[in-house]
Coordinates of C-alpha atoms in Angstrom, one line a residue:
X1 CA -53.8 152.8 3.5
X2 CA -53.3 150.1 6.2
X3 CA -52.8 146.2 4.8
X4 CA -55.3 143.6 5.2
X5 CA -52.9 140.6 5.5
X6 CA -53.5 136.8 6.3
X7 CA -51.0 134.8 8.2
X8 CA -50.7 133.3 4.6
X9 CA -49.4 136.7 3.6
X10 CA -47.1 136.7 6.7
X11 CA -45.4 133.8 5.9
X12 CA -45.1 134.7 2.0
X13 CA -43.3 138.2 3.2
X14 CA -41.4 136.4 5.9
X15 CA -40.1 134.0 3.0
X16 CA -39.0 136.6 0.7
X17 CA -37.3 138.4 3.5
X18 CA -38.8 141.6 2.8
X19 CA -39.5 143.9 5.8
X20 CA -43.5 144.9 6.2
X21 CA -42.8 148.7 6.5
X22 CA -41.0 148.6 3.3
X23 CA -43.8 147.2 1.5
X24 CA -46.2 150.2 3.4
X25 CA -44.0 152.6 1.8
X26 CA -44.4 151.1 -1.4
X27 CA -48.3 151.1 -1.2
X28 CA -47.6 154.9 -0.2
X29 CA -45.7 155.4 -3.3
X30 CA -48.3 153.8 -5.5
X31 CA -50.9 156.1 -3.8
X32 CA -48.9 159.3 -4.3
X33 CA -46.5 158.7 -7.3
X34 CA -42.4 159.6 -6.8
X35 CA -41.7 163.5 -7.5
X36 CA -40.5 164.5 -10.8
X37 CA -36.5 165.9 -10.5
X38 CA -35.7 169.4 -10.7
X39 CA -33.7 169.8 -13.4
X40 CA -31.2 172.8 -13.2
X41 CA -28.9 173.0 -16.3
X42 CA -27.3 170.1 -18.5
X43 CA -24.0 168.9 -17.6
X44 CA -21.6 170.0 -20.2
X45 CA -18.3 169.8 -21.2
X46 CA -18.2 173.8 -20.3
X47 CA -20.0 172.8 -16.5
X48 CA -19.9 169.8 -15.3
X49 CA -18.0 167.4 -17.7
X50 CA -14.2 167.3 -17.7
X51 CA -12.4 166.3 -20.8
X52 CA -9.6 164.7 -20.3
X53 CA -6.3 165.7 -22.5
X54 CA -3.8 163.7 -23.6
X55 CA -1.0 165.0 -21.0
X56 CA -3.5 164.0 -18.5
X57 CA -4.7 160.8 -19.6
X58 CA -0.9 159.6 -19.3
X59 CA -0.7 161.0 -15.6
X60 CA -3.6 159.6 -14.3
X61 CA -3.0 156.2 -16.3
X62 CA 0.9 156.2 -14.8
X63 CA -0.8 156.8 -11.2
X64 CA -2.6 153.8 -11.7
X65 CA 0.3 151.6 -12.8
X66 CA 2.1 152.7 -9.8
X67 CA -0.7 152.2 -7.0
X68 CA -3.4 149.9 -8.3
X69 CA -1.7 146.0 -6.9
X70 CA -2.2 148.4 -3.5
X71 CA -5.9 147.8 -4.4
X72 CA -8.8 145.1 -4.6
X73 CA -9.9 145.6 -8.0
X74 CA -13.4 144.1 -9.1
X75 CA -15.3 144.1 -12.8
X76 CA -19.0 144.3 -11.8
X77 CA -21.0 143.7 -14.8
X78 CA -25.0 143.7 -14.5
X79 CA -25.8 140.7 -16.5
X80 CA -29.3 139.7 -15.9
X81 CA -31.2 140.7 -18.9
X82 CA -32.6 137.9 -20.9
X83 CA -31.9 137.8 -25.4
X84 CA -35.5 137.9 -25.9
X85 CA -35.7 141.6 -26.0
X86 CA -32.4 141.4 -29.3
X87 CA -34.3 139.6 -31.7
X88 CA -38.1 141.6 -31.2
X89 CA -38.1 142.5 -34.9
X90 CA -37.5 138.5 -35.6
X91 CA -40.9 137.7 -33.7
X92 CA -43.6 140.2 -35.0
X93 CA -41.9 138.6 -38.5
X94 CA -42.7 135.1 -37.8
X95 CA -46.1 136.3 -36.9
X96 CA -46.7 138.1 -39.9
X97 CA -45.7 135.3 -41.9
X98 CA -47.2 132.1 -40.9
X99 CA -46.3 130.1 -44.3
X100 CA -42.8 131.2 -43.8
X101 CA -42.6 132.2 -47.8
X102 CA -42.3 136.0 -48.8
X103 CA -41.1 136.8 -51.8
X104 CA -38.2 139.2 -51.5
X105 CA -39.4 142.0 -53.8
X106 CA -42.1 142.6 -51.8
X107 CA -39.5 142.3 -48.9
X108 CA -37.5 145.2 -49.8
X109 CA -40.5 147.4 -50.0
X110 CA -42.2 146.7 -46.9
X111 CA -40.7 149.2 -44.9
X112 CA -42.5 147.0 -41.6
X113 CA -39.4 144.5 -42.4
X114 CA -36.4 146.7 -43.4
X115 CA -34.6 145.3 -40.0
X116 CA -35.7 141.6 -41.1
X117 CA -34.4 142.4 -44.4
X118 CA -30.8 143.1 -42.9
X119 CA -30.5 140.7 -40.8
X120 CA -31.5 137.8 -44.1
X121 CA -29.1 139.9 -46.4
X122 CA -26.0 140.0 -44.2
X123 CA -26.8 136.7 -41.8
X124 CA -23.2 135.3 -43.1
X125 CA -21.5 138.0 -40.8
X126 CA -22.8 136.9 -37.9
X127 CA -20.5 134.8 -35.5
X128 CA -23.6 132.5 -34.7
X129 CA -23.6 132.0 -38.3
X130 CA -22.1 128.5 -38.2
X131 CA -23.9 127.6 -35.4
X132 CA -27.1 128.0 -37.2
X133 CA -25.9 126.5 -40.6
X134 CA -24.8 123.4 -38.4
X135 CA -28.2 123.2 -36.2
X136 CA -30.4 123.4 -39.5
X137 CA -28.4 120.5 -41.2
X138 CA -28.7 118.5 -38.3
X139 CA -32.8 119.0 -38.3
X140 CA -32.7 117.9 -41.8
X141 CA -33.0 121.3 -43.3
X142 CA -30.4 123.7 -45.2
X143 CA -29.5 127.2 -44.8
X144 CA -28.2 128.6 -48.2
X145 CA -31.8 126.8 -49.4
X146 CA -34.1 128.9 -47.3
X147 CA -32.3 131.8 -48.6
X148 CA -32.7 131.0 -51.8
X149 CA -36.2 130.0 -51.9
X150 CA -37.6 133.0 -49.5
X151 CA -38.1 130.2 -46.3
X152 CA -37.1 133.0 -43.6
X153 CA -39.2 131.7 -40.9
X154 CA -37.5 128.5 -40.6
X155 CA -34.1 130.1 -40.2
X156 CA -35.5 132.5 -37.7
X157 CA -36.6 130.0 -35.8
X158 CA -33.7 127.8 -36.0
X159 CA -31.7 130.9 -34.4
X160 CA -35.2 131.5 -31.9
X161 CA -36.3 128.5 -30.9
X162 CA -35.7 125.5 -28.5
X163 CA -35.1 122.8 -31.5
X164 CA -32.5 125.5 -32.5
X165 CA -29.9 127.6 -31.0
X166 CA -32.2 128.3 -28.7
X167 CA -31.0 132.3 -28.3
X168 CA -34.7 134.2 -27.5
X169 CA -34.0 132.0 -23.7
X170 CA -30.8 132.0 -23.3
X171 CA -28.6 135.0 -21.1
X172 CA -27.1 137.7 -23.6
X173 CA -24.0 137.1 -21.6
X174 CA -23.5 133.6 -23.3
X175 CA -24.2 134.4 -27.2
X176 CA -21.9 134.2 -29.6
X177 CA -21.1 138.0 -30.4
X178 CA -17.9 138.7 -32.3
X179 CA -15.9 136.4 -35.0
X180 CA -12.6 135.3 -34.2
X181 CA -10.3 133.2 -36.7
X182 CA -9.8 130.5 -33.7
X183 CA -13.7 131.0 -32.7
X184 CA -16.4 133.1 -31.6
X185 CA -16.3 135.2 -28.4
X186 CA -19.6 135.7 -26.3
X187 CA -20.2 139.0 -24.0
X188 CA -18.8 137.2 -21.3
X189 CA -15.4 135.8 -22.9
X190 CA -14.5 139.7 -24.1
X191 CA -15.3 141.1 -20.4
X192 CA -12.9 138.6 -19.0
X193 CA -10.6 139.8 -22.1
X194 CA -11.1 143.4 -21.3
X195 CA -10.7 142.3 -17.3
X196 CA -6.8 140.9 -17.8
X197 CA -5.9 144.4 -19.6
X198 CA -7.3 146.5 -16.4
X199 CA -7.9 144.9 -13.5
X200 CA -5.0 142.5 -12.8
X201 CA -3.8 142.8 -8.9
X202 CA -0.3 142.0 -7.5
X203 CA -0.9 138.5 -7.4
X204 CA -2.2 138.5 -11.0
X205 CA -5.5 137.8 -10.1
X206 CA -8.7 139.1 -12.1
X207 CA -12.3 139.4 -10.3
X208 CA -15.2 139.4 -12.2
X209 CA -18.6 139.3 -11.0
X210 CA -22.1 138.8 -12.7
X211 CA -24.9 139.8 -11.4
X212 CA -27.7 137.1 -13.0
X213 CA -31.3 136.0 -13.1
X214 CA -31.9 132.3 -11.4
X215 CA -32.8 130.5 -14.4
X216 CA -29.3 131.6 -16.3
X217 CA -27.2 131.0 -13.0
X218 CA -26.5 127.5 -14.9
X219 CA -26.0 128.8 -18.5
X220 CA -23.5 131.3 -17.3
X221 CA -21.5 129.2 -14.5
X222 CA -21.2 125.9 -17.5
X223 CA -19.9 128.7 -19.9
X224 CA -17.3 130.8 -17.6
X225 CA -15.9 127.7 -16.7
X226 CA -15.6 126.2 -20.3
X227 CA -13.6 129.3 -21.1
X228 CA -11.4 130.0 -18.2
X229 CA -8.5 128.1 -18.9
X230 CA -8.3 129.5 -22.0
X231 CA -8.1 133.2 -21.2
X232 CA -6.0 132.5 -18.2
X233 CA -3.5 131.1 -20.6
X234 CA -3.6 133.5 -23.0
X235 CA -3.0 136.5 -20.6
X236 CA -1.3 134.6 -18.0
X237 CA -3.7 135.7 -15.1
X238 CA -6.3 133.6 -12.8
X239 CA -9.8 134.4 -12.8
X240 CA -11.9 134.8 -9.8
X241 CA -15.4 134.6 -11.5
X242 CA -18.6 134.9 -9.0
X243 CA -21.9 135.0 -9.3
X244 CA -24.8 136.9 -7.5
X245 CA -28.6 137.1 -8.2
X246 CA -31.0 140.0 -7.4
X247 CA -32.1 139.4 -3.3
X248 CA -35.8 138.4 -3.3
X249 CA -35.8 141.2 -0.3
X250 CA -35.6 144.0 -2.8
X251 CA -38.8 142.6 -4.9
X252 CA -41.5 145.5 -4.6
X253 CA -45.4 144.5 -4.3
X254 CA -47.4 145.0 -7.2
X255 CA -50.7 147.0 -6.5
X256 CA -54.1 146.8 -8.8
X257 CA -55.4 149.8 -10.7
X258 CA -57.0 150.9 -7.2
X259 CA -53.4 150.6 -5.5
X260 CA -54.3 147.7 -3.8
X261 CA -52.1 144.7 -2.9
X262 CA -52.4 142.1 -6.5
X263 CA -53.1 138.8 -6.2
X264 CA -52.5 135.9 -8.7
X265 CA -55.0 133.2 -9.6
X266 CA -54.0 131.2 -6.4
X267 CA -54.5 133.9 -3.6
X268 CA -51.2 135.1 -3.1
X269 CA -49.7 138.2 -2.9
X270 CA -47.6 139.1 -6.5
X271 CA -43.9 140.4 -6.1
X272 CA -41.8 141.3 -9.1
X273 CA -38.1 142.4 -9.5
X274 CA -37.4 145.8 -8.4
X275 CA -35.3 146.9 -11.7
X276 CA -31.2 147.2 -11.7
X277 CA -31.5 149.5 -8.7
X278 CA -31.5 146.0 -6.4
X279 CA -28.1 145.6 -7.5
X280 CA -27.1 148.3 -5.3
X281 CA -27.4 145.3 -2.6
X282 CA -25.1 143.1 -4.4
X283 CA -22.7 145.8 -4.9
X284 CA -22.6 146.6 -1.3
X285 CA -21.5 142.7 -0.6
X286 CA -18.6 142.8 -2.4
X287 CA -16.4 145.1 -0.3
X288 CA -14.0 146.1 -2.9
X289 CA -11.8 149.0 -3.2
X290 CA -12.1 149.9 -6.7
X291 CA -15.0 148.8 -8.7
X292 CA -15.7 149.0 -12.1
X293 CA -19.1 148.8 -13.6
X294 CA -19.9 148.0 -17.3
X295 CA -23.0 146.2 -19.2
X296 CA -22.9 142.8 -20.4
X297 CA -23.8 143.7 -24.3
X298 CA -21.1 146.9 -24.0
X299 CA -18.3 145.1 -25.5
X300 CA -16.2 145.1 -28.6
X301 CA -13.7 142.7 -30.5
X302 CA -10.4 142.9 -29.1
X303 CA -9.1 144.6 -32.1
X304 CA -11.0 148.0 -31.1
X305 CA -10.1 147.5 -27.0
X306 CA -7.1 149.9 -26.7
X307 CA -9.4 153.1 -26.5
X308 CA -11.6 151.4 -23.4
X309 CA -8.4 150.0 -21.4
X310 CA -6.6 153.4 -21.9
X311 CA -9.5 154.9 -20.4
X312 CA -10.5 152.5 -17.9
X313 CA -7.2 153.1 -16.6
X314 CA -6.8 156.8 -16.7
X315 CA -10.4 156.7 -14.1
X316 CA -8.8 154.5 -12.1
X317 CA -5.8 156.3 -11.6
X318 CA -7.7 160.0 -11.3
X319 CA -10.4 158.1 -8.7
X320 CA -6.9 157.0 -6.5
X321 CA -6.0 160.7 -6.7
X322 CA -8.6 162.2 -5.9
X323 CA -9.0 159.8 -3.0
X324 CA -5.9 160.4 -1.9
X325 CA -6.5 164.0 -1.7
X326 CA -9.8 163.3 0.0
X327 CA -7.9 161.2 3.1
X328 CA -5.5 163.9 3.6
X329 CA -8.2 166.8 4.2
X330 CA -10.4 164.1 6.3
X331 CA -7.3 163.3 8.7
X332 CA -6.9 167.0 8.8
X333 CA -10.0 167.7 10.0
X334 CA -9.9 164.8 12.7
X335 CA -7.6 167.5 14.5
X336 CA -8.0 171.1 15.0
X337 CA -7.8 173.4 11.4
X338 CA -7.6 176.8 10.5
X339 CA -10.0 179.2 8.3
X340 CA -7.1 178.9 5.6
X341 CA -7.3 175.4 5.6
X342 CA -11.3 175.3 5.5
X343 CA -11.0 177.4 2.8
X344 CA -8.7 175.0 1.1
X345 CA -11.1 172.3 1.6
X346 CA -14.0 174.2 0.2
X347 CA -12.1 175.2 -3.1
X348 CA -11.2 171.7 -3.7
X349 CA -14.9 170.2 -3.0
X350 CA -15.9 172.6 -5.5
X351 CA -13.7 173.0 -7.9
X352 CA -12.2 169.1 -8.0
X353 CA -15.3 167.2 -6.8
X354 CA -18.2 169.4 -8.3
X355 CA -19.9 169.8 -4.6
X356 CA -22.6 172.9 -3.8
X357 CA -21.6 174.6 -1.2
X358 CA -24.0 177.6 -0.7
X359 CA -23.4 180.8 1.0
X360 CA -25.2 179.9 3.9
X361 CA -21.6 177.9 4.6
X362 CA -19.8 180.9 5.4
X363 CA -22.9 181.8 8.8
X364 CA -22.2 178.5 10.0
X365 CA -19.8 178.1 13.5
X366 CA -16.4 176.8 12.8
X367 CA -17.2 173.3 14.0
X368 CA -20.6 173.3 11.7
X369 CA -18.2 174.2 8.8
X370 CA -15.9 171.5 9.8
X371 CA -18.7 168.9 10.0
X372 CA -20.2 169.8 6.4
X373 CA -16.9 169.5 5.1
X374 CA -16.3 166.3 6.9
X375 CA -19.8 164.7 5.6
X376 CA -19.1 165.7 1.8
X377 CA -15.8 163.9 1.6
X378 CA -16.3 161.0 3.7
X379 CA -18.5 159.4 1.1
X380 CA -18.4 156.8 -1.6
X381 CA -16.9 158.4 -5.2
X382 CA -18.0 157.5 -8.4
X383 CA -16.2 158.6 -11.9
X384 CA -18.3 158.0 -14.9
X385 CA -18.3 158.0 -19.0
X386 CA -20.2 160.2 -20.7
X387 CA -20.6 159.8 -24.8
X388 CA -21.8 162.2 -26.8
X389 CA -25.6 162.1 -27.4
X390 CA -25.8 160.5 -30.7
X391 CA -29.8 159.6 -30.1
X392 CA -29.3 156.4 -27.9
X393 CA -32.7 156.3 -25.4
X394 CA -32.1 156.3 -22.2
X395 CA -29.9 158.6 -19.2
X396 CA -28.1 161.6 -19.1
X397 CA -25.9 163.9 -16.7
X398 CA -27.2 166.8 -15.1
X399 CA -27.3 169.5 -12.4
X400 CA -30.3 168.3 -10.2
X401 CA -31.7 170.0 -6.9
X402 CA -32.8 168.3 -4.1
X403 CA -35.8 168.8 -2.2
X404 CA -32.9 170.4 0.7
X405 CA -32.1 172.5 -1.9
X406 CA -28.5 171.3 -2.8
X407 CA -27.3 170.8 -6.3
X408 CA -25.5 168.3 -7.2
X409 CA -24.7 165.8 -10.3
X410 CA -26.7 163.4 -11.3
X411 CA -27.6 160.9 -14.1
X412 CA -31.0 161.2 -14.8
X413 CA -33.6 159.1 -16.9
X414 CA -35.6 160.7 -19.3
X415 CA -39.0 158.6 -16.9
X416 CA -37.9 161.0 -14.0
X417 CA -38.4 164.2 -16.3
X418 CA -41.8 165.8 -16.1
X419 CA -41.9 166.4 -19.8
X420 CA -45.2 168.9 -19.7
X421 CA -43.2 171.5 -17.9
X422 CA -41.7 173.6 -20.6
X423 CA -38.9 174.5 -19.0
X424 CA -37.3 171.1 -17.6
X425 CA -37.9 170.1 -21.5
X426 CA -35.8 172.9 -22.8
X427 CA -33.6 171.8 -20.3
X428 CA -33.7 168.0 -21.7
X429 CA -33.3 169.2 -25.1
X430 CA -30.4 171.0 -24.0
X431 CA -28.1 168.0 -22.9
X432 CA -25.1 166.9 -24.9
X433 CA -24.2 163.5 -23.2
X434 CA -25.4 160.6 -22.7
X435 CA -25.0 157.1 -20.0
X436 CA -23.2 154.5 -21.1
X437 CA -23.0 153.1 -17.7
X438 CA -19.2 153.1 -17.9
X439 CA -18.1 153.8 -14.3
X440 CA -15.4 153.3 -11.5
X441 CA -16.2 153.2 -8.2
X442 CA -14.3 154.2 -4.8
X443 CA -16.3 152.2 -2.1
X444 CA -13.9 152.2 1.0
X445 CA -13.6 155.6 3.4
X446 CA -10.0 157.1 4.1
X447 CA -9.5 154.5 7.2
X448 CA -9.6 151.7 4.3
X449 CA -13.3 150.6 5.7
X450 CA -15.8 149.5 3.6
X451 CA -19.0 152.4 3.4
X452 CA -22.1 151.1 3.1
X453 CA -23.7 152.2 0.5
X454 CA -27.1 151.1 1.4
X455 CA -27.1 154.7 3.5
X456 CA -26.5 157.3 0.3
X457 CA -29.9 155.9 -1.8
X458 CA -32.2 158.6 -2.8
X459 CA -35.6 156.8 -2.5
X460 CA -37.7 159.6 -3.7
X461 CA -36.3 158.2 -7.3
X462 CA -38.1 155.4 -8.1
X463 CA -41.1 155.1 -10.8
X464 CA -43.8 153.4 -11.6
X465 CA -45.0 151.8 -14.6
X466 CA -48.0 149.8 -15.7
X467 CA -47.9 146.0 -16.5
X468 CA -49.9 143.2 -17.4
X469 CA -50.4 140.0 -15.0
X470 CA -52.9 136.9 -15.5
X471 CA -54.7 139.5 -18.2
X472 CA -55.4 142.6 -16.0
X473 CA -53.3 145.6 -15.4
X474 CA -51.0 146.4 -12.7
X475 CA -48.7 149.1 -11.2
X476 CA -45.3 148.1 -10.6
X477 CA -42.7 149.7 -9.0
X478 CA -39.2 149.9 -9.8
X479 CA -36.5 151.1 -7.2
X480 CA -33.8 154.1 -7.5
X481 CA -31.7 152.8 -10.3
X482 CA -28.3 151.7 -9.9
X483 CA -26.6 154.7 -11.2
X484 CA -29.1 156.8 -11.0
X485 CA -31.2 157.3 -7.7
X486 CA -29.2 154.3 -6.0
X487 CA -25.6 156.8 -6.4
X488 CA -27.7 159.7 -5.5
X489 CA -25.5 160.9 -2.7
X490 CA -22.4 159.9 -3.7
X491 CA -19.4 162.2 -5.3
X492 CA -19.8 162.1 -8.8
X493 CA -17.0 163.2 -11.6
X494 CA -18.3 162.9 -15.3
X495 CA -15.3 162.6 -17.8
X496 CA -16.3 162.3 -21.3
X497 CA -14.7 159.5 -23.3
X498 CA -14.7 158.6 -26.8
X499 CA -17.8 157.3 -28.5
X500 CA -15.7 153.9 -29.3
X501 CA -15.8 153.3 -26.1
X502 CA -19.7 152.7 -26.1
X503 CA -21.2 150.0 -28.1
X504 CA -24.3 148.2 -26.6
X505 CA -26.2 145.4 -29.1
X506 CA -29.9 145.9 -27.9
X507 CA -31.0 144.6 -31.3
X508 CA -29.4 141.3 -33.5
X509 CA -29.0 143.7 -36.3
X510 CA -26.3 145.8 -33.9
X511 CA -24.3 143.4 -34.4
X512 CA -23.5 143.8 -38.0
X513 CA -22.1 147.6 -37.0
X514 CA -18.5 148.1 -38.0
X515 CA -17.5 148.1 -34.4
X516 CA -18.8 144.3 -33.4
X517 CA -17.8 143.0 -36.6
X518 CA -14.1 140.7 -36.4
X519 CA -13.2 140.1 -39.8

């Protein structure tokens, strides 16, 4: 399809900085849809999963004490997500209710509010819960009243809305999530907690970086540096706390039912947010040597951090093995090697690396073998967490083919699976793990140079989803995830780790689980 575009629409794309051919191939994509993966087998703890034991959680964790002030260690934590979606369950209440009375028998029945009905029954153990007993006495109303006379909607709202607390707008970053004697702690206090225990360097120094929508840049800049000087006291470190946002570059075009370029109600072209995929951008910026990635709601009270550091660290230190191991074969290959040696390097990209190499390897020409073997280790390494499936939605590890025909390990969304094919669905059903998005990165190649990362995207792995703009439907397209399409070509180790190591509050009511609870 070729683009009828105005100079208006030149100047709107020139503003954005997004290249024209990039927004062809997104019209393309619209017009033919991405490919459904080929699933192969589940990644298991018996293929494809490695389970650490204890004797080798303490050498890799040792490793790490001894090597990692060599390093530039950054926390990356994806922190754009808005509240709104936490308290869902608290909006379709107020709109069922518009007198804000409901008598509580009827309450407990009403199996439409069982999660409203938690949240009212156990609101004290919440760490906002003086927040919102102060706010409401301040508006002229009372807390412990409402409760007792059935007046739910006006608390809700005092936690919801502007003349409250204000939470449905606010970054989930900056809510208060866990109780603490001395005060509460928000997501972004306990990642700069968990940051001191893991990712000091030589100079004591702690880097952590948000990546964060424009319109919570200020929410989240006023809160870090509230609380700075208090954690850097407590753990003796200094923070080094940045900010990025999502580049207006990687915003895809959105397309009408017809997969044709959407305008708004003034005429111009309509761009949205290309999903946490963009991200891979910001990571690229940073230039890091070790990275480590982790959600902004996956966080627990100190009192439940030793499994997550001890784990943290034992990655870290396997990642600086395995790199290490990965130098010395690449500088052994810059001069000339022996078949015994290629076959060294082959065991170990199989056996320690989880790389497909086919049995068309052994018909290639020495130098051919020497090149393959040079392209699979001179690459960007990722290790990552995998949990248990306990029914969380959302990724898992696999064995994937590519359309070259190379297997490899992948996380893969549950949008990517063709679900109608019998097969890939007994394949789905089969899995055992699931994403917590708990992973370390190796960014830098075995001369110390940063990799750019922008060069191992898979971008047959994007989707597409239907949306709603100005009261008509749309397609919009979402790029290769972060850890999913965007890590495509990377080396990728899954290690299972505990399940208390995963604890992400996409609902208020998560919250009140054991594992977020501080007293």
């Amino acid at each position: 399809m070729s683009l009828s575009l105005s100079p208006r629409d030149f100047n709107q794309i020139s503003s954005l900085g997004i290249d024209l051919d990039k927004i062809e191939t997104q019209i393309e994509n619209f017009i033919h849809g991405f490919p459904f993966v080929d699933l192969i087998a589940p990644a298991t703890v018996k293929h494809g999963i490695k389970a650490f034991n204890e004797s080798e959680i303490n050498k890799y964790i040792d490793y790490y004490d001894e090597n990692f002030q060599k390093c530039h260690l950054i926390k990356f934590i994806p922190a754009s997500g808005a509240a709104s979606r936490m308290f869902k369950h608290l909006f379709e209440f107020t709109e069922r209710i518009r007198d804000g009375k409901h008598v509580y028998e009827h309450f407990v029945k009403d199996k439409g509010f069982h999660s409203i009905y938690r949240f009212i029954q156990d609101i004290h153990q919440f760490a906002f819960f003086p927040d919102l007993e102060k706010i409401m006495k301040a508006n002229g109303g009372d807390i412990e009243r409402s409760l007792e006379s059935g007046d739910y909607k006006s608390i809700v709202n005092s936690l919801l809305t502007r003349n409250g607390l204000n939470y449905s707008n606010l970054p989930k970053g900056v809510l208060k999530f866990h109780y603490y004697p001395n005060g509460a702690r928000t997501p972004l206090e306990e990642h700069l907690v968990e940051g001191a225990n893991y990712c000091r360097d030589s100079k004591n120094q702690v880097n952590v970086h948000f990546t964060v929508s424009p319109e919570h840049m200020d929410k989240f800049t006023e809160h870090a540096t509230l609380v700075k000087d208090k954690y850097e006291k407590k753990f003796g470190v200094k923070y080094d706390i940045s900010f990025s946002l999502q580049k207006s570059s990687t915003d895809t075009i959105a397309v009408d039912m017809d997969n044709r370029p959407f305008r708004d109600k003034n005429g111009n072209l309509f761009f949205r947010p290309a999903g946490h995929g963009a991200l891979i951008e910001n990571l690229n910026d940073l230039k890091g040597d070790i990275i480590f990635i982790k959600n902004i709601d996956n966080v627990v009270p100190e009192r439940l951090l030793n499994e997550t550091i001890l784990y943290k660290k034992a990655f870290g230190g396997y990642l600086l093995l395995l790199q290490r191991d990965m130098s010395d074969f690449l500088r052994i290959m810059e001069s000339p090697v022996s078949e015994e040696q290629i076959a060294s390097i082959c065991h170990f990209c199989r056996q320690e690396l989880m790389q497909d190499i086919s049995e068309d390897f052994g018909r290639l020409t020495k130098p051919e073998k020497i090149s393959h073997l040079f392209d699979l280790l001179n690459r960007p390494i990722r290790i990552c967490g995998m949990v248990k499936n306990l029914g969380e939605p959302g990724g898992g590890p696999f064995w994937v083919k590519n359309e070259k025909g190379t297997i490899s390990l992948q996380i893969v969304e549950t949008s990517q699976i063709d679900s109608n094919n019998p097969a890939q669905r007994d394949i789905l059903n089969g899995s055992t793990h699931f994403n917590p998005v708990d992973i370390v990165c190796g960014v830098k190649n075995y001369k110390g140079e940063p990799i750019d990362l922008l060069k191992y995207i898979d971008p047959s792995t994007g989707f597409i989803s239907i949306k709603s703009k100005d009261g008509r439907d749309i397609k919009a397209q979402e790029l290769p995830g972060l850890w999913n399409g965007a890590m495509a070509q990377w080396i990728t180790i899954f290690v299972e780790v505990p399940v208390i190591t995963f604890n992400p509050v996409k609902t208020v009511n998560d919250l009140l689980r054991e594992e977020h609870q501080g007293r």
